[in-house]
XYZ file of C-alpha atoms in Angstrom:
275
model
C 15.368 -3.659 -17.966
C 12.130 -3.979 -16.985
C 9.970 -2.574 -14.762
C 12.880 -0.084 -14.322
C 10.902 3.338 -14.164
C 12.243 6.081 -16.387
C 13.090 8.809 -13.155
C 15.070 6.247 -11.466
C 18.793 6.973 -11.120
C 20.065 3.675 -10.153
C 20.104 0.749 -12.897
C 19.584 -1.552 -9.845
C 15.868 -0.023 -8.584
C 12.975 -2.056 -10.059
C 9.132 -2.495 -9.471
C 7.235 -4.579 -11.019
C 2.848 -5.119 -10.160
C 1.038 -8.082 -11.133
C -2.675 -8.592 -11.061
C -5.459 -11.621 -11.734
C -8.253 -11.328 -13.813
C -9.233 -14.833 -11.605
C -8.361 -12.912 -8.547
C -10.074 -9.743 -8.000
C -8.545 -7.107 -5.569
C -5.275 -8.800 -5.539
C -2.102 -7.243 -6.805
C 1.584 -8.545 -6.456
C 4.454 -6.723 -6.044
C 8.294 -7.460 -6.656
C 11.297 -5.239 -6.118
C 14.489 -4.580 -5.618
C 15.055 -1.080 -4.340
C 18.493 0.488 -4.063
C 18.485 3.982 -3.984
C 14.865 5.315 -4.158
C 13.705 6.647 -0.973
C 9.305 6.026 -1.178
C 7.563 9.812 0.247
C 4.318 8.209 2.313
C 2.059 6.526 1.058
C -0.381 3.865 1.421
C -2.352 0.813 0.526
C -6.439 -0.030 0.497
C -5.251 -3.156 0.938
C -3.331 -5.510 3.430
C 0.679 -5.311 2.096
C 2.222 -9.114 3.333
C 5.225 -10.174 1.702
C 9.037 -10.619 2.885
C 12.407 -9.467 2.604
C 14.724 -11.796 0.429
C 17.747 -9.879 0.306
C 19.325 -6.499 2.291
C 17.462 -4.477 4.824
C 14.730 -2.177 4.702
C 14.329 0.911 6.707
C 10.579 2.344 7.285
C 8.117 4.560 8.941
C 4.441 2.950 10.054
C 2.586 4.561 12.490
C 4.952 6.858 13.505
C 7.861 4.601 14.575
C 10.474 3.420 12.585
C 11.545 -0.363 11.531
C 14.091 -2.549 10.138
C 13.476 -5.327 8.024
C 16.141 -7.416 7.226
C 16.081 -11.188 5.675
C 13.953 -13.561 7.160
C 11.278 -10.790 8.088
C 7.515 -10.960 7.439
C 6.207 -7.850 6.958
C 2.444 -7.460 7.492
C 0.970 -4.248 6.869
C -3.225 -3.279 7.608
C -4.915 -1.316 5.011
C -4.879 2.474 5.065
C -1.551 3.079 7.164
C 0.796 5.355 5.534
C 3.935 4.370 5.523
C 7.821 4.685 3.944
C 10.478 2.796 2.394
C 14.185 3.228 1.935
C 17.382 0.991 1.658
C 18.917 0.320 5.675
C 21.934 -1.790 3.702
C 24.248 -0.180 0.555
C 23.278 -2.871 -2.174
C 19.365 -1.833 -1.009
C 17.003 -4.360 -0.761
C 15.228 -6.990 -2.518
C 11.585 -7.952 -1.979
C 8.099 -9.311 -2.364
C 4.406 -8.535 -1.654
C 0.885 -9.385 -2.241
C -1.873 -6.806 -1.222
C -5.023 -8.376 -0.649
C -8.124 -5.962 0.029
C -9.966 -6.400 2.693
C -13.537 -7.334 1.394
C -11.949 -9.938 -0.929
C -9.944 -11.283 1.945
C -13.307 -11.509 4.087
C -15.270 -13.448 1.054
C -12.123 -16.023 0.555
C -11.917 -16.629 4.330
C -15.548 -16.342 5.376
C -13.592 -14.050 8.212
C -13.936 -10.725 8.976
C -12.342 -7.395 10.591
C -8.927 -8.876 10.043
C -6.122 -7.377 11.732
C -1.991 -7.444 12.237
C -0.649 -6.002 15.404
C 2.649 -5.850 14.246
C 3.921 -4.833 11.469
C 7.540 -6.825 11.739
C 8.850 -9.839 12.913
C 11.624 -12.374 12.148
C 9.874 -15.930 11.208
C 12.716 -17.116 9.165
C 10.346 -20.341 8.321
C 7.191 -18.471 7.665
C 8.734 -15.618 5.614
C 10.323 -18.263 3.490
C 7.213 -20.167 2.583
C 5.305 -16.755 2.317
C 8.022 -15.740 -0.009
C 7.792 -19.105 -2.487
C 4.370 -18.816 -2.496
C 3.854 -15.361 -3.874
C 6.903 -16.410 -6.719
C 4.621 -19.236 -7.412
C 1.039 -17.220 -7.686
C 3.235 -14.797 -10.172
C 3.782 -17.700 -12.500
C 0.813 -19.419 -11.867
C -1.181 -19.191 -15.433
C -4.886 -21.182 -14.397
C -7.005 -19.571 -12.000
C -7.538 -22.716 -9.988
C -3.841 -22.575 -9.471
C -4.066 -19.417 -8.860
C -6.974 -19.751 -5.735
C -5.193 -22.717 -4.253
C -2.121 -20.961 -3.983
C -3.918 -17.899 -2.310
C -6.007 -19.932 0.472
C -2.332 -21.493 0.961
C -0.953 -18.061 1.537
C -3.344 -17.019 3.592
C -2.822 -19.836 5.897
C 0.646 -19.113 5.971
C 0.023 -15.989 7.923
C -3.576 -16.445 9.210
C -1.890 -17.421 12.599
C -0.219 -13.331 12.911
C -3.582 -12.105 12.557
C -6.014 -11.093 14.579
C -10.276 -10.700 14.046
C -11.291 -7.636 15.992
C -11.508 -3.684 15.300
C -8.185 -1.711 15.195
C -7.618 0.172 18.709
C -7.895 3.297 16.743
C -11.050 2.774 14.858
C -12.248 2.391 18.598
C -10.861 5.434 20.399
C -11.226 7.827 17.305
C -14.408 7.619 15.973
C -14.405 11.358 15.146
C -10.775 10.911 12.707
C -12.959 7.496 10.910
C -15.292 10.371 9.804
C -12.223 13.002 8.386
C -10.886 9.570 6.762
C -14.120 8.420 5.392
C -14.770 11.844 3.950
C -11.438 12.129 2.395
C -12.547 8.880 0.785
C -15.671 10.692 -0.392
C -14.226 13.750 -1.612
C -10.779 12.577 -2.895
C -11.851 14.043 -6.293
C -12.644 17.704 -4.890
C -10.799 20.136 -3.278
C -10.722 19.649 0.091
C -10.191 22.516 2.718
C -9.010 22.495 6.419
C -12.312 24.139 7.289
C -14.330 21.465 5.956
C -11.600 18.462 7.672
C -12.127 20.545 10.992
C -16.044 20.563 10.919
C -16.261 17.081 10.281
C -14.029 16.681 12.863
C -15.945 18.989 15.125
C -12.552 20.956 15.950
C -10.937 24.261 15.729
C -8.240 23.920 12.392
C -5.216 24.317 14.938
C -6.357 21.882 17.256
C -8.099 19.851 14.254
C -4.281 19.645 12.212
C -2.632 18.658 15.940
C -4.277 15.895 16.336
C -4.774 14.385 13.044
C -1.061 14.067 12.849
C -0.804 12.711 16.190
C -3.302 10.290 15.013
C -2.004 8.843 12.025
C 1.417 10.640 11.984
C 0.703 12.643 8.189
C -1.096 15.765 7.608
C -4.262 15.216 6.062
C -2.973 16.368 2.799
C -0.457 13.954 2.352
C -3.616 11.327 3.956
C -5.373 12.875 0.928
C -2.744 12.393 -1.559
C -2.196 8.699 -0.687
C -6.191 8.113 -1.467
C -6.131 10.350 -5.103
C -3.211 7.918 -5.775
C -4.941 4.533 -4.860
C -7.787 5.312 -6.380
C -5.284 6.419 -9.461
C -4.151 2.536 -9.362
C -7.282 1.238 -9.626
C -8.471 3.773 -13.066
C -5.234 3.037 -14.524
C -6.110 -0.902 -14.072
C -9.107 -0.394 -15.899
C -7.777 0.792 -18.670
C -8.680 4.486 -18.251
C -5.697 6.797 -19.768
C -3.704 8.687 -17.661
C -4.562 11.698 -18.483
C -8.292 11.134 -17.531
C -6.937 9.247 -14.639
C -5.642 12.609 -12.946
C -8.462 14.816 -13.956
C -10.648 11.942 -12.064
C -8.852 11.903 -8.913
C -8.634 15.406 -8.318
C -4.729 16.651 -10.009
C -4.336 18.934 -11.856
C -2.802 17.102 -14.909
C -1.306 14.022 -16.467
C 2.409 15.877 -15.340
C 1.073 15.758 -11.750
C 0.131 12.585 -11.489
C 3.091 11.301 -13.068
C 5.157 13.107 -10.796
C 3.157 12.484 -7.485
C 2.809 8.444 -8.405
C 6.080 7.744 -9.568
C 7.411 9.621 -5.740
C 4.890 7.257 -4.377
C 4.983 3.816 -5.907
C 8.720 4.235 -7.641
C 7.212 3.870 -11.561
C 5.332 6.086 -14.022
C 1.576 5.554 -14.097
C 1.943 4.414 -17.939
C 4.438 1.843 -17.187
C 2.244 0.624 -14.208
C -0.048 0.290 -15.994
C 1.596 -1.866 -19.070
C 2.413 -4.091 -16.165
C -1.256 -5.114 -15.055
C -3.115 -5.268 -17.971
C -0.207 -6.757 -19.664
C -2.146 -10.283 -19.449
């Protein structure tokens, strides 16, 4: 079957990616997840999609969610999150992620933003829904960009255009999180997190989690296996793929991406270079 990944234990659990050589920094995502429980991860993109069949149960920001049919799920970039089945047959799904500088040039907006991360809009999850099923089978790329501004206005009214409250009140975890970006390919310490962070380590680990609700490993993890997405995307093999983001070899990252994204990095990345 495809897009069934080879560690998965139920024949019902599938991923599959999409991407757009017309459409840079856009990636599609359909699913139907049964069993497979997704360790936290995250997204350098906005994740907006819907639920077309079961529930899901998830962790965002440190509180937990269920989203059942008819719910539109809009996620900000950078916020670690979950996934697992809430109903026995699992659930069945779709997504686009849209980065946020591509997002900015298509809509001439900027500083995007989604306050929640769940509600039921039976009407609006149902066109968002057709919409991404149509940009998967859409082969021109003017297709393609009309049925992306047409998405976008779908949920433009959920969304908001100022900073995130905690890009305001935490300037000091911006700068652990922007040198994690800068340093995802070196070993980091806690020493180094708690000087740029101007804190002791106890107090420094403390209130990083209370920030963003993961230690700063598992913050670090989630960027070594973006930026694994976007190598593998490219074309770059895997095995150069984990030396470049910091693991320690092609076993690793096989191991860590498939526990994040539920596929190997090889069959990921038949998927999006496929076209």
């Amino acid at each position: 079957m495809q897009g069934v990944p080879d560690h998965f234990t139920d024949e019902r659990d599938t991923a599959r990616f999409r991407q757009f050589p017309a459409l840079p920094g856009v990636e599609l995502y359909h699913a139907h997840i049964s069993r497979y429980a997704f360790e936290p991860h995250t997204h350098e993109a906005f994740g907006i999609g819907t639920i077309e069949a079961g529930a899901e149960r998830f962790r965002y920001r440190g509180t937990h969610y269920v989203a059942a049919v008819n719910s539109l799920v809009t996620m900000n970039p950078d916020e670690l999150h979950t996934g697992q089945a809430e109903t026995p047959d699992g659930w069945r799904y779709r997504m686009i992620y849209l980065e946020p500088v591509q997002l900015a040039e298509i809509t001439g907006i900027e500083q995007w933003w989604f306050n929640d991360v769940e509600r039921c809009d039976a009407q609006r999850a149902a066109q968002t829904g057709r919409l991404i099923g149509a940009l998967w089978s859409a082969e021109t790329p003017l297709a393609q960009q009309g049925l992306l501004l047409d998405l976008i206005d779908t949920i433009r009214p959920y969304a908001s255009h100022s900073r995130s409250p905690d890009s305001v009140n935490a300037p000091r975890f911006d700068q652990v999180r922007h040198y994690l970006h800068d340093n995802y390919m070196q070993p980091v310490t806690l020493g180094e997190l708690a000087q740029v962070a101007a804190l002791s380590p106890y107090h420094f680990l403390r209130q990083f989690k209370a920030q963003y609700h993961v230690t700063p490993h598992q913050m670090l993890m989630a960027i070594r296996l973006w930026r694994a997405k976007l190598f593998l995307a490219q074309g770059m093999p895997a095995a150069q793929v984990a030396l470049a983001v910091g693991l320690t070899d092609q076993s690793h990252l096989t191991r860590a991406f498939s526990q994040r994204y539920g596929l190997t990095p090889v069959r990921y990345q038949r998927q999006v270079i496929a076209r």
